[in-house]
Amino acid sequence: MVDSSLEVKNYGILASGQGSNALSLIVKGLEFGRPPQFVILNRDNSPLIEKAENLGIKTYFLESTLKGEDLDFEARVLNLCQVHQVDWLFLAGFLKILSGPFIDHFNNVGFSQILNIHPSLLPKYPGLGGYKKAYKNNDPEFGHTIHLVTKGIDEGPILLQKVIPTNSNWSLEDMVAVGKKIENNSYALVLETLLKNGLSWDGKQAQLTWVIDVK
Ligand code: GRF
């Protein structure tokens, strides 16, 4: 049985898209006096690049393949992690499959030190299109899940899950707007909790489930 705990020393962020979650992590990290060591983007058209740089965060654009694993991209990420002594990664809208060896690299004490935010109530709707699927299926509730990244896609141990009641008057765009705003708060709260407490795990998934009231 695994019995381990770990503090967060240095962390980095990997992002691809609009970057609202990455920005929320950066703002929380700065507020806490513990900003990320870097943000890595694999898309050069993200508005996050300018926003992160304006906040004084080191930003790297590393080109990657669009689909599948990209071992060359991963080697460049690992090199930057070594340079900046980064031992935790936050995936924030990062559109890339990570290879098993890359994930293993961040699994030193029995659990993964890579976090992800996924826009559905896992195990419902893994993969792409979480909001769209909840909307199309008229789900009475939707939400997001923050979990540790393991080799199974969107399968890792859950740190926080936020359930949001659906309003039947909403369009899909309304649902995404409401959902993403709360995602941003949730991810920042998880970062704050990790920076304060680190993560401890006695080998049971339940031990990782925090009861946090996210507004
Ligand atoms: C979020 O909905 C997140 O849950 C998913 O991708 C989206 C990224 O949005 N993984 P942003 O780039 O953080 O604004």
GROMACS .gro file of C-alpha atoms and ligand atoms in nm:
model
  229
    1MET     CA    1   0.000   0.000   0.000
    2VAL     CA    2   0.126   0.344  -0.092
    3ASP     CA    3   0.153   0.589   0.193
    4SER     CA    4   0.306   0.912   0.081
    5SER     CA    5   0.280   1.284   0.085
    6LEU     CA    6   0.442   1.557  -0.109
    7GLU     CA    7   0.464   1.933  -0.102
    8VAL     CA    8   0.452   2.138  -0.418
    9LYS     CA    9   0.784   2.310  -0.475
   10ASN     CA   10   0.780   2.444  -0.827
   11TYR     CA   11   0.499   2.402  -1.073
   12GLY     CA   12   0.440   2.475  -1.438
   13ILE     CA   13   0.132   2.507  -1.656
   14LEU     CA   14   0.066   2.350  -1.997
   15ALA     CA   15  -0.209   2.510  -2.204
   16SER     CA   16  -0.335   2.524  -2.561
   17GLY     CA   17  -0.649   2.733  -2.587
   18GLN     CA   18  -0.809   3.048  -2.453
   19GLY     CA   19  -0.623   3.006  -2.126
   20SER     CA   20  -0.886   3.112  -1.874
   21ASN     CA   21  -0.791   2.830  -1.636
   22ALA     CA   22  -0.419   2.896  -1.678
   23LEU     CA   23  -0.478   3.264  -1.606
   24SER     CA   24  -0.679   3.183  -1.296
   25LEU     CA   25  -0.393   2.961  -1.169
   26ILE     CA   26  -0.139   3.235  -1.242
   27VAL     CA   27  -0.344   3.498  -1.057
   28LYS     CA   28  -0.392   3.269  -0.757
   29GLY     CA   29  -0.023   3.173  -0.758
   30LEU     CA   30   0.081   3.540  -0.766
   31GLU     CA   31  -0.166   3.623  -0.489
   32PHE     CA   32  -0.010   3.349  -0.283
   33GLY     CA   33   0.347   3.459  -0.365
   34ARG     CA   34   0.404   3.128  -0.546
   35PRO     CA   35   0.352   3.186  -0.920
   36PRO     CA   36   0.420   2.910  -1.174
   37GLN     CA   37   0.776   2.882  -1.304
   38PHE     CA   38   0.644   2.890  -1.659
   39VAL     CA   39   0.352   2.850  -1.893
   40ILE     CA   40   0.411   2.629  -2.196
   41LEU     CA   41   0.179   2.665  -2.494
   42ASN     CA   42   0.168   2.439  -2.795
   43ARG     CA   43  -0.054   2.678  -2.997
   44ASP     CA   44   0.086   3.014  -3.099
   45ASN     CA   45  -0.250   3.192  -3.132
   46SER     CA   46  -0.349   3.176  -2.766
   47PRO     CA   47  -0.435   3.510  -2.602
   48LEU     CA   48  -0.275   3.363  -2.291
   49ILE     CA   49   0.076   3.428  -2.422
   50GLU     CA   50   0.042   3.805  -2.389
   51LYS     CA   51  -0.162   3.792  -2.068
   52ALA     CA   52   0.087   3.565  -1.890
   53GLU     CA   53   0.385   3.769  -2.006
   54ASN     CA   54   0.216   4.090  -1.886
   55LEU     CA   55   0.191   3.928  -1.544
   56GLY     CA   56   0.564   3.855  -1.552
   57ILE     CA   57   0.531   3.481  -1.610
   58LYS     CA   58   0.789   3.310  -1.829
   59THR     CA   59   0.604   3.184  -2.135
   60TYR     CA   60   0.726   2.931  -2.391
   61PHE     CA   61   0.568   2.840  -2.719
   62LEU     CA   62   0.670   2.486  -2.811
   63GLU     CA   63   0.527   2.359  -3.135
   64SER     CA   64   0.379   2.011  -3.124
   65THR     CA   65   0.197   1.775  -3.355
   66LEU     CA   66  -0.179   1.822  -3.351
   67LYS     CA   67  -0.269   1.460  -3.287
   68GLY     CA   68  -0.130   1.169  -3.087
   69GLU     CA   69   0.179   1.159  -2.870
   70ASP     CA   70   0.474   1.383  -2.956
   71LEU     CA   71   0.790   1.255  -2.788
   72ASP     CA   72   1.002   1.538  -2.925
   73PHE     CA   73   0.765   1.796  -2.774
   74GLU     CA   74   0.770   1.606  -2.444
   75ALA     CA   75   1.151   1.601  -2.439
   76ARG     CA   76   1.152   1.980  -2.474
   77VAL     CA   77   0.894   2.014  -2.191
   78LEU     CA   78   1.103   1.785  -1.967
   79ASN     CA   79   1.411   1.989  -2.042
   80LEU     CA   80   1.234   2.309  -1.931
   81CYS     CA   81   1.108   2.130  -1.619
   82GLN     CA   82   1.467   2.041  -1.538
   83VAL     CA   83   1.592   2.393  -1.603
   84HIS     CA   84   1.320   2.544  -1.382
   85GLN     CA   85   1.316   2.255  -1.130
   86VAL     CA   86   0.948   2.199  -1.188
   87ASP     CA   87   0.804   1.889  -1.022
   88TRP     CA   88   0.429   1.948  -1.067
   89LEU     CA   89   0.238   2.025  -1.384
   90PHE     CA   90  -0.110   2.170  -1.422
   91LEU     CA   91  -0.280   2.094  -1.753
   92ALA     CA   92  -0.517   2.379  -1.832
   93GLY     CA   93  -0.704   2.324  -2.156
   94PHE     CA   94  -0.400   2.138  -2.285
   95LEU     CA   95  -0.496   1.957  -2.606
   96LYS     CA   96  -0.236   1.686  -2.629
   97ILE     CA   97  -0.211   1.323  -2.529
   98LEU     CA   98   0.088   1.264  -2.301
   99SER     CA   99   0.289   0.945  -2.330
  100GLY     CA  100   0.323   0.684  -2.053
  101PRO     CA  101   0.695   0.754  -1.994
  102PHE     CA  102   0.623   1.129  -1.964
  103ILE     CA  103   0.351   1.064  -1.704
  104ASP     CA  104   0.583   0.819  -1.521
  105HIS     CA  105   0.840   1.093  -1.495
  106PHE     CA  106   0.602   1.283  -1.265
  107ASN     CA  107   0.512   0.983  -1.053
  108ASN     CA  108   0.787   0.963  -0.794
  109VAL     CA  109   0.616   0.888  -0.466
  110GLY     CA  110   0.323   0.672  -0.573
  111PHE     CA  111   0.088   0.922  -0.732
  112SER     CA  112   0.091   1.148  -1.032
  113GLN     CA  113   0.211   1.506  -0.992
  114ILE     CA  114   0.024   1.614  -1.304
  115LEU     CA  115  -0.325   1.763  -1.262
  116ASN     CA  116  -0.593   1.819  -1.521
  117ILE     CA  117  -0.929   1.994  -1.532
  118HIS     CA  118  -1.194   1.818  -1.736
  119PRO     CA  119  -1.528   1.978  -1.831
  120SER     CA  120  -1.763   1.698  -1.723
  121LEU     CA  121  -1.863   1.500  -1.420
  122LEU     CA  122  -1.626   1.209  -1.477
  123PRO     CA  123  -1.660   0.919  -1.535
  124LYS     CA  124  -1.938   1.067  -1.749
  125TYR     CA  125  -1.817   1.207  -2.083
  126PRO     CA  126  -1.441   1.147  -2.093
  127GLY     CA  127  -1.266   1.286  -2.402
  128LEU     CA  128  -1.376   1.591  -2.596
  129GLY     CA  129  -1.705   1.786  -2.586
  130GLY     CA  130  -1.808   1.759  -2.220
  131TYR     CA  131  -2.034   2.066  -2.221
  132LYS     CA  132  -2.187   1.985  -2.558
  133LYS     CA  133  -2.274   1.632  -2.454
  134ALA     CA  134  -2.434   1.745  -2.127
  135TYR     CA  135  -2.630   2.012  -2.317
  136LYS     CA  136  -2.747   1.782  -2.598
  137ASN     CA  137  -2.856   1.516  -2.349
  138ASN     CA  138  -3.051   1.774  -2.144
  139ASP     CA  139  -2.865   1.666  -1.834
  140PRO     CA  140  -3.020   1.826  -1.525
  141GLU     CA  141  -2.671   1.891  -1.393
  142PHE     CA  142  -2.324   1.926  -1.537
  143GLY     CA  143  -1.985   2.036  -1.407
  144HIS     CA  144  -1.617   1.963  -1.403
  145THR     CA  145  -1.359   1.736  -1.248
  146ILE     CA  146  -1.005   1.808  -1.135
  147HIS     CA  147  -0.801   1.490  -1.127
  148LEU     CA  148  -0.452   1.349  -1.129
  149VAL     CA  149  -0.333   1.242  -1.471
  150THR     CA  150  -0.272   0.873  -1.523
  151LYS     CA  151  -0.219   0.671  -1.840
  152GLY     CA  152  -0.591   0.609  -1.889
  153ILE     CA  153  -0.744   0.919  -2.047
  154ASP     CA  154  -0.952   1.121  -1.795
  155GLU     CA  155  -0.938   0.831  -1.550
  156GLY     CA  156  -0.706   0.949  -1.272
  157PRO     CA  157  -0.794   0.993  -0.904
  158ILE     CA  158  -1.035   1.280  -0.846
  159LEU     CA  159  -0.935   1.577  -0.630
  160LEU     CA  160  -1.245   1.789  -0.677
  161GLN     CA  161  -1.571   1.756  -0.862
  162LYS     CA  162  -1.814   2.045  -0.896
  163VAL     CA  163  -2.179   1.976  -0.979
  164ILE     CA  164  -2.376   2.267  -1.128
  165PRO     CA  165  -2.755   2.257  -1.181
  166THR     CA  166  -2.856   2.322  -1.543
  167ASN     CA  167  -3.090   2.610  -1.619
  168SER     CA  168  -3.333   2.501  -1.895
  169ASN     CA  169  -3.331   2.853  -2.045
  170TRP     CA  170  -2.961   2.838  -2.120
  171SER     CA  171  -2.807   2.807  -2.464
  172LEU     CA  172  -2.494   2.591  -2.495
  173GLU     CA  173  -2.290   2.913  -2.490
  174ASP     CA  174  -2.455   3.018  -2.162
  175MET     CA  175  -2.376   2.679  -2.011
  176VAL     CA  176  -2.011   2.699  -2.117
  177ALA     CA  177  -1.978   3.056  -1.989
  178VAL     CA  178  -2.121   2.969  -1.646
  179GLY     CA  179  -1.930   2.640  -1.629
  180LYS     CA  180  -1.594   2.786  -1.722
  181LYS     CA  181  -1.618   3.068  -1.472
  182ILE     CA  182  -1.670   2.811  -1.197
  183GLU     CA  183  -1.392   2.592  -1.344
  184ASN     CA  184  -1.154   2.886  -1.304
  185ASN     CA  185  -1.248   2.919  -0.935
  186SER     CA  186  -1.221   2.546  -0.871
  187TYR     CA  187  -0.876   2.511  -1.026
  188ALA     CA  188  -0.746   2.813  -0.831
  189LEU     CA  189  -0.886   2.664  -0.512
  190VAL     CA  190  -0.714   2.332  -0.575
  191LEU     CA  191  -0.385   2.513  -0.642
  192GLU     CA  192  -0.420   2.711  -0.320
  193THR     CA  193  -0.498   2.396  -0.121
  194LEU     CA  194  -0.204   2.211  -0.275
  195LEU     CA  195   0.035   2.498  -0.209
  196LYS     CA  196  -0.079   2.512   0.153
  197ASN     CA  197  -0.108   2.142   0.229
  198GLY     CA  198   0.068   1.944  -0.042
  199LEU     CA  199  -0.094   1.614  -0.123
  200SER     CA  200  -0.105   1.305   0.091
  201TRP     CA  201  -0.234   0.970  -0.010
  202ASP     CA  202  -0.260   0.642   0.172
  203GLY     CA  203  -0.322   0.450  -0.147
  204LYS     CA  204  -0.700   0.475  -0.148
  205GLN     CA  205  -0.860   0.699  -0.404
  206ALA     CA  206  -1.110   0.824  -0.146
  207GLN     CA  207  -0.828   0.986   0.047
  208LEU     CA  208  -0.774   1.219  -0.243
  209THR     CA  209  -1.130   1.345  -0.253
  210TRP     CA  210  -1.146   1.678  -0.080
  211VAL     CA  211  -1.473   1.826   0.024
  212ILE     CA  212  -1.435   2.185  -0.084
  213ASP     CA  213  -1.729   2.417  -0.121
  214VAL     CA  214  -1.667   2.597  -0.448
  215LYS     CA  215  -1.885   2.906  -0.496
  216GRF     C1  216  -1.188   2.398  -2.019
  216GRF     O1  217  -1.327   2.378  -2.037
  216GRF     C2  218  -1.121   2.278  -1.957
  216GRF     O2  219  -1.202   2.211  -1.866
  216GRF     C3  220  -1.094   2.189  -2.077
  216GRF     O3  221  -1.061   2.278  -2.181
  216GRF     C4  222  -1.119   2.407  -2.155
  216GRF     C5  223  -1.005   2.504  -2.155
  216GRF     O4  224  -1.046   2.637  -2.139
  216GRF     N1  225  -0.992   2.092  -2.048
  216GRF     P1  226  -0.937   2.748  -2.111
  216GRF     O5  227  -0.835   2.742  -2.222
  216GRF     O6  228  -0.877   2.722  -1.977
  216GRF     O7  229  -1.014   2.878  -2.113
   0.00000   0.00000   0.00000
